[in-house]
Coordinates of C-alpha atoms in Angstrom, one line a residue:
X1 CA 48.0 127.3 179.6
X2 CA 49.0 129.0 176.4
X3 CA 52.2 130.6 175.1
X4 CA 52.6 133.4 172.6
X5 CA 56.1 134.0 171.0
X6 CA 55.9 137.6 170.4
X7 CA 59.4 138.8 169.5
X8 CA 62.8 137.2 168.6
X9 CA 66.3 139.0 168.6
X10 CA 67.5 139.3 165.0
X11 CA 71.0 138.4 166.1
X12 CA 70.6 135.5 168.8
X13 CA 67.9 133.1 169.8
X14 CA 66.6 135.4 172.6
X15 CA 63.0 135.6 172.7
X16 CA 60.0 137.5 174.5
X17 CA 56.7 135.9 174.9
X18 CA 53.6 135.6 177.0
X19 CA 52.5 132.6 179.0
X20 CA 48.7 132.8 180.1
X21 CA 47.4 130.7 183.0
X22 CA 44.2 130.5 184.9
X23 CA 46.1 132.6 187.6
X24 CA 47.4 135.3 185.3
X25 CA 49.8 136.2 182.6
X26 CA 53.6 135.9 182.8
X27 CA 55.8 137.8 180.5
X28 CA 59.0 136.1 179.4
X29 CA 61.8 135.8 179.9
X30 CA 61.1 135.5 183.5
X31 CA 62.9 134.6 186.8
X32 CA 60.6 132.7 189.4
X33 CA 61.6 133.2 193.0
X34 CA 61.9 130.0 194.9
X35 CA 59.3 129.5 197.6
X36 CA 60.4 126.0 198.8
X37 CA 57.9 125.5 201.6
X38 CA 55.2 127.8 200.3
X39 CA 57.3 130.8 201.2
X40 CA 60.1 132.7 199.8
X41 CA 62.5 132.8 202.7
X42 CA 62.4 136.0 204.7
X43 CA 60.2 137.9 202.4
X44 CA 56.6 138.9 202.9
X45 CA 54.1 138.0 200.3
X46 CA 53.2 141.8 199.9
X47 CA 56.8 142.3 199.0
X48 CA 57.0 139.5 196.6
X49 CA 53.7 140.9 194.6
X50 CA 54.1 144.6 195.0
X51 CA 57.7 145.4 195.4
X52 CA 59.6 142.6 193.8
X53 CA 56.7 142.2 191.2
X54 CA 57.2 138.5 190.9
X55 CA 54.7 137.2 188.2
X56 CA 55.2 133.5 189.3
X57 CA 56.8 131.6 192.2
X58 CA 57.8 128.0 192.8
X59 CA 57.0 125.5 195.4
X60 CA 58.7 122.3 196.2
X61 CA 56.9 118.9 196.0
X62 CA 59.3 117.1 198.3
X63 CA 59.4 119.6 201.0
X64 CA 55.6 120.3 200.7
X65 CA 54.8 116.7 201.0
X66 CA 56.8 116.2 204.2
X67 CA 55.6 119.8 205.7
X68 CA 52.7 120.6 206.1
X69 CA 51.7 117.6 204.3
X70 CA 49.4 116.8 201.4
X71 CA 46.2 116.4 203.7
X72 CA 46.7 120.0 205.1
X73 CA 47.0 121.5 201.7
X74 CA 44.1 119.8 200.3
X75 CA 41.9 121.1 203.4
X76 CA 43.3 124.6 202.7
X77 CA 42.1 124.3 198.9
X78 CA 45.7 124.0 197.6
X79 CA 48.8 126.0 197.8
X80 CA 47.4 129.2 196.4
X81 CA 44.7 129.3 199.2
X82 CA 47.2 128.1 201.8
X83 CA 49.9 130.8 201.2
X84 CA 47.7 133.5 199.8
X85 CA 49.6 133.9 196.5
X86 CA 47.0 134.4 193.8
X87 CA 49.4 134.6 190.7
X88 CA 50.9 131.6 188.9
X89 CA 52.8 128.8 190.8
X90 CA 55.1 126.0 189.6
X91 CA 56.0 122.9 191.5
X92 CA 59.1 121.0 190.8
X93 CA 58.8 117.1 191.2
X94 CA 61.2 116.3 193.9
X95 CA 63.5 114.8 191.5
X96 CA 66.5 117.2 192.4
X97 CA 65.9 116.6 196.1
X98 CA 66.2 113.0 195.4
X99 CA 69.4 113.6 193.7
X100 CA 70.7 115.7 196.6
X101 CA 69.7 113.0 199.1
X102 CA 72.1 110.4 197.4
X103 CA 73.4 109.1 200.8
X104 CA 69.8 108.3 201.9
X105 CA 67.8 107.2 198.9
X106 CA 67.6 104.2 196.6
X107 CA 66.5 104.2 193.1
X108 CA 64.6 101.4 191.3
X109 CA 62.7 101.1 188.1
X110 CA 59.5 101.6 190.1
X111 CA 60.6 104.9 191.8
X112 CA 62.6 106.5 194.6
X113 CA 62.9 105.4 198.0
X114 CA 64.3 108.0 200.6
X115 CA 64.4 109.0 204.2
X116 CA 63.0 112.3 205.3
X117 CA 65.8 114.9 206.2
X118 CA 63.5 115.9 209.1
X119 CA 62.8 112.8 211.1
X120 CA 64.4 109.7 209.0
X121 CA 61.1 108.3 208.3
X122 CA 61.0 106.3 205.0
X123 CA 59.0 107.3 202.0
X124 CA 58.7 106.1 198.4
X125 CA 58.0 108.3 195.4
X126 CA 56.7 106.8 192.1
X127 CA 55.9 108.9 189.0
X128 CA 52.2 108.3 189.8
X129 CA 52.6 109.3 193.4
X130 CA 54.3 112.5 192.5
X131 CA 51.6 113.5 189.9
X132 CA 49.1 112.9 192.8
X133 CA 50.9 115.2 195.1
X134 CA 51.4 117.9 192.7
X135 CA 47.6 117.7 191.7
X136 CA 47.0 118.1 195.6
X137 CA 49.4 121.0 195.8
X138 CA 47.5 122.7 192.8
X139 CA 50.3 124.6 191.1
X140 CA 49.6 126.0 187.5
X141 CA 52.6 124.2 186.2
X142 CA 53.7 120.7 187.4
X143 CA 57.2 119.1 186.6
X144 CA 57.5 115.5 185.6
X145 CA 59.4 113.2 188.0
X146 CA 62.9 112.6 186.8
X147 CA 66.3 111.6 188.0
X148 CA 69.0 114.4 188.0
X149 CA 72.4 112.8 187.6
X150 CA 75.6 114.6 188.9
X151 CA 77.3 116.7 186.5
X152 CA 80.3 114.5 186.8
X153 CA 78.4 111.4 185.9
X154 CA 80.2 109.0 183.4
X155 CA 78.6 108.2 180.2
X156 CA 77.2 104.7 181.2
X157 CA 75.5 106.2 184.3
X158 CA 74.1 109.1 182.3
X159 CA 72.6 106.8 179.7
X160 CA 71.1 104.6 182.2
X161 CA 69.7 107.6 184.3
X162 CA 68.1 108.9 181.1
X163 CA 66.3 105.8 180.3
X164 CA 64.9 105.8 183.7
X165 CA 63.8 109.5 183.4
X166 CA 62.1 108.7 180.1
X167 CA 60.3 105.7 181.6
X168 CA 59.1 107.8 184.5
X169 CA 58.1 110.5 182.1
X170 CA 55.6 108.2 180.2
X171 CA 54.2 107.1 183.5
X172 CA 53.8 110.7 184.6
X173 CA 52.0 111.5 181.4
X174 CA 49.6 108.7 181.8
X175 CA 48.6 109.5 185.4
X176 CA 48.3 113.2 184.5
X177 CA 45.8 112.3 181.7
X178 CA 43.9 110.0 184.3
X179 CA 43.5 112.6 186.7
X180 CA 41.7 116.0 187.0
X181 CA 42.7 119.2 188.6
X182 CA 41.2 119.4 192.2
X183 CA 40.5 123.2 192.5
X184 CA 38.7 124.3 189.5
X185 CA 41.4 125.6 187.4
X186 CA 43.8 124.0 184.9
X187 CA 47.2 122.6 185.3
X188 CA 50.0 121.9 182.8
X189 CA 52.6 119.3 183.0
X190 CA 56.2 119.9 181.8
X191 CA 58.7 117.1 180.9
X192 CA 62.4 117.5 181.7
X193 CA 65.3 117.0 179.3
X194 CA 68.2 115.2 181.0
X195 CA 71.4 113.5 179.6
X196 CA 74.1 115.1 181.7
X197 CA 76.9 116.7 179.6
X198 CA 76.8 114.3 176.6
X199 CA 75.5 115.8 173.4
X200 CA 73.9 112.6 171.9
X201 CA 72.1 111.9 175.2
X202 CA 70.9 115.5 175.3
X203 CA 69.7 115.4 171.7
X204 CA 68.0 111.9 172.3
X205 CA 66.3 113.3 175.4
X206 CA 65.1 116.6 173.7
X207 CA 63.7 114.6 170.7
X208 CA 61.9 112.5 173.1
X209 CA 60.5 115.3 175.2
X210 CA 59.5 117.3 172.1
X211 CA 57.6 114.3 170.9
X212 CA 55.1 114.5 173.9
X213 CA 53.9 117.9 172.8
X214 CA 53.5 119.3 176.2
X215 CA 52.5 122.7 177.2
X216 CA 56.1 123.6 177.9
X217 CA 59.4 121.9 178.3
X218 CA 62.2 122.1 180.9
X219 CA 66.0 121.5 180.8
X220 CA 67.1 119.9 183.9
X221 CA 70.5 118.5 185.3
X222 CA 72.6 121.6 184.6
X223 CA 74.5 123.7 187.3
X224 CA 75.2 120.4 189.2
X225 CA 79.0 120.3 188.9
X226 CA 79.7 120.5 185.3
X227 CA 81.8 123.4 183.9
X228 CA 79.8 126.4 183.0
X229 CA 81.0 126.3 179.3
X230 CA 79.4 122.8 179.2
X231 CA 76.2 124.1 180.5
X232 CA 75.9 126.7 177.9
X233 CA 76.7 124.1 175.1
X234 CA 74.0 121.7 176.4
X235 CA 71.4 124.7 176.3
X236 CA 72.3 125.2 172.8
X237 CA 72.0 121.6 171.8
X238 CA 68.7 121.1 173.6
X239 CA 67.1 124.4 172.1
X240 CA 68.0 123.3 168.6
X241 CA 65.4 120.6 169.1
X242 CA 62.8 121.8 171.5
X243 CA 59.7 123.5 169.8
X244 CA 59.9 127.2 169.4
X245 CA 56.2 127.6 170.0
X246 CA 56.4 126.1 173.6
X247 CA 58.1 127.9 176.6
X248 CA 61.5 126.6 177.9
X249 CA 62.4 126.5 181.4
X250 CA 66.1 126.1 182.5
X251 CA 65.9 124.6 186.1
X252 CA 68.0 125.9 189.0
X253 CA 70.0 128.4 187.0
X254 CA 71.7 130.8 188.3
X255 CA 73.7 133.8 188.5
X256 CA 72.7 137.2 186.8
X257 CA 75.3 136.3 183.9
X258 CA 73.8 132.7 183.6
X259 CA 70.4 134.2 183.1
X260 CA 71.7 136.5 180.3
X261 CA 73.5 133.7 178.7
X262 CA 70.5 131.4 178.8
X263 CA 68.2 134.1 177.5
X264 CA 70.6 134.5 174.6
X265 CA 70.3 130.8 173.8
X266 CA 66.6 130.7 173.9
X267 CA 65.6 130.1 177.4
X268 CA 62.4 131.6 178.7
X269 CA 62.0 130.7 182.3
X270 CA 64.4 130.5 185.2
X271 CA 64.6 129.8 188.9
X272 CA 67.4 129.7 191.5
X273 CA 67.8 130.0 195.2
X274 CA 70.8 132.2 194.7
X275 CA 69.3 135.7 195.2
X276 CA 67.8 134.7 198.5
X277 CA 70.5 132.3 199.7
X278 CA 73.4 134.6 198.7
X279 CA 71.5 137.6 200.1
X280 CA 71.3 135.9 203.5
X281 CA 75.1 135.7 203.3
X282 CA 75.6 139.3 202.6
X283 CA 76.0 139.1 198.8
X284 CA 74.1 142.0 196.9
X285 CA 73.7 141.8 193.1
X286 CA 73.5 145.1 191.3
X287 CA 73.7 146.3 187.7
X288 CA 77.2 147.7 188.4
X289 CA 78.5 144.4 190.0
X290 CA 78.6 142.5 193.2
X291 CA 78.8 143.9 196.7
X292 CA 79.8 142.0 199.8
X293 CA 78.1 143.7 202.6
X294 CA 80.5 142.5 205.2
X295 CA 83.3 144.3 203.8
X296 CA 84.8 147.1 205.8
X297 CA 84.8 149.6 202.9
X298 CA 81.1 149.9 203.5
X299 CA 81.4 150.7 207.2
X300 CA 80.9 154.5 206.9
X301 CA 79.3 154.6 203.3
X302 CA 76.0 156.3 204.0
X303 CA 74.9 156.3 200.5
X304 CA 71.9 154.3 199.3
X305 CA 72.2 150.6 199.2
X306 CA 71.7 150.7 195.6
X307 CA 71.1 154.1 194.0
X308 CA 70.1 152.3 191.0
X309 CA 67.9 149.7 192.6
X310 CA 64.1 149.1 192.0
X311 CA 63.2 148.0 195.4
X312 CA 62.1 150.2 198.3
X313 CA 64.8 149.0 200.3
X314 CA 67.5 150.4 197.9
X315 CA 66.7 154.0 198.7
X316 CA 65.5 153.4 202.5
X317 CA 68.7 151.8 203.9
X318 CA 72.4 152.8 203.6
X319 CA 75.4 150.6 202.9
X320 CA 76.7 151.2 206.3
X321 CA 73.4 150.4 207.9
X322 CA 73.2 147.0 206.0
X323 CA 76.8 146.2 206.8
X324 CA 76.0 146.8 210.5
X325 CA 73.0 144.5 210.4
X326 CA 75.0 141.8 208.9
X327 CA 77.8 142.1 211.5
X328 CA 75.4 142.4 214.3
X329 CA 73.8 139.2 213.2
X330 CA 70.3 141.0 212.7
X331 CA 67.7 139.1 210.7
X332 CA 66.8 142.4 208.9
X333 CA 70.1 142.4 207.0
X334 CA 69.1 139.2 205.5
X335 CA 65.6 140.3 204.6
X336 CA 66.9 143.7 203.0
X337 CA 69.3 141.7 200.8
X338 CA 66.8 139.1 199.8
X339 CA 64.4 141.7 198.8
X340 CA 66.9 143.7 196.9
X341 CA 68.2 140.6 195.1
X342 CA 65.0 139.3 194.0
X343 CA 63.9 142.8 192.7
X344 CA 67.1 143.0 190.7
X345 CA 66.7 139.6 189.3
X346 CA 63.2 140.5 188.0
X347 CA 64.5 143.9 186.9
X348 CA 67.2 142.0 184.9
X349 CA 65.0 139.9 183.0
X350 CA 62.4 142.8 182.4
X351 CA 65.3 144.7 180.9
X352 CA 66.3 141.8 178.7
X353 CA 62.7 141.5 177.5
X354 CA 62.7 145.4 176.7
X355 CA 66.0 145.0 174.6
X356 CA 64.8 142.0 172.8
X357 CA 61.6 143.8 171.7
X358 CA 63.9 146.9 170.8
X359 CA 65.9 144.6 168.8
X360 CA 69.2 145.6 170.4
X361 CA 69.6 142.7 173.0
X362 CA 72.8 141.6 171.2
X363 CA 74.4 145.0 171.9
X364 CA 73.0 145.3 175.2
X365 CA 73.9 141.8 176.7
X366 CA 77.7 141.8 176.5
X367 CA 78.0 145.1 178.1
X368 CA 75.8 143.9 181.0
X369 CA 77.8 140.7 181.4
X370 CA 80.9 142.9 181.9
X371 CA 79.2 145.1 184.4
X372 CA 77.6 142.3 186.3
X373 CA 80.7 140.4 186.7
X374 CA 82.6 143.3 188.5
X375 CA 83.3 143.0 192.3
X376 CA 82.7 146.3 194.0

């Protein structure tokens, strides 16, 4: 994997670049749709590729390990062959799922013991096992196994957690270097900066991660309960240290405004379930603001769902019809909203890239933040 930094905004840290992998090129900044179980919920692969124009999607190590299981994925020839997506993919490490399963998991220096949310069976993730699983899944970008502490963690817990994440990273790197890709193309390993909301811990972690000289670096443990201002502060602290010649990935973030704020602070890659999860709950993101498709105001509005939208669903379906689908409990409403939101997110980062290249991102961004925050 290679990264070329092409443009930098003259008045901020916003960047435009190009990541090249064996499965294709990714133009940054980029948003990555979340395909937890090898599928982006409610969206056909053809729509992901041709309408939404996703350049890269995610898979989830924890979930794919449980279902369909590593044996099936290896028999298929990896996740690319299993789900038919022939463009770049990234897998997280399962660290966030371990965090979210706090009630049914146990952490030790060796790894994380947890019970399956499906059947209660007991499993144990070590850094070495996670690397092996991610090799079997076969994503172009693999994430290191880490602990993601809650955003409200006290300093003592955050410091202890960070030490564990760094120990696990060293073991991940060792295992990664001891093993080879299984399907004839290269894979890259990204370390993850942790440290909760504590500046000195974030600085220590960013310096430690930067010293590993990985192909790219991630910022984790944000948007997990801390105030949004703290999130932005931690991004700034970390990106002052992470190397400029490597892509920076902000994990699990977030709203359209979060994306623009992250881009302004030097982030290149994003992922979040919000466009599909909120879409399934009738929330539509547009360049003019946010629409709740359950609202009565759309009941007899027969104008296009989003006249300015980039997806085929925006012109094909009226607001009244989409509202009807949600009130009737029809699955099509959730599909339409998911497709629209994903296309919008990809449009937004694409527009940010255009304005970075044009040199006027710093003028365009505050105007967009105001518009995106409106409730329609």
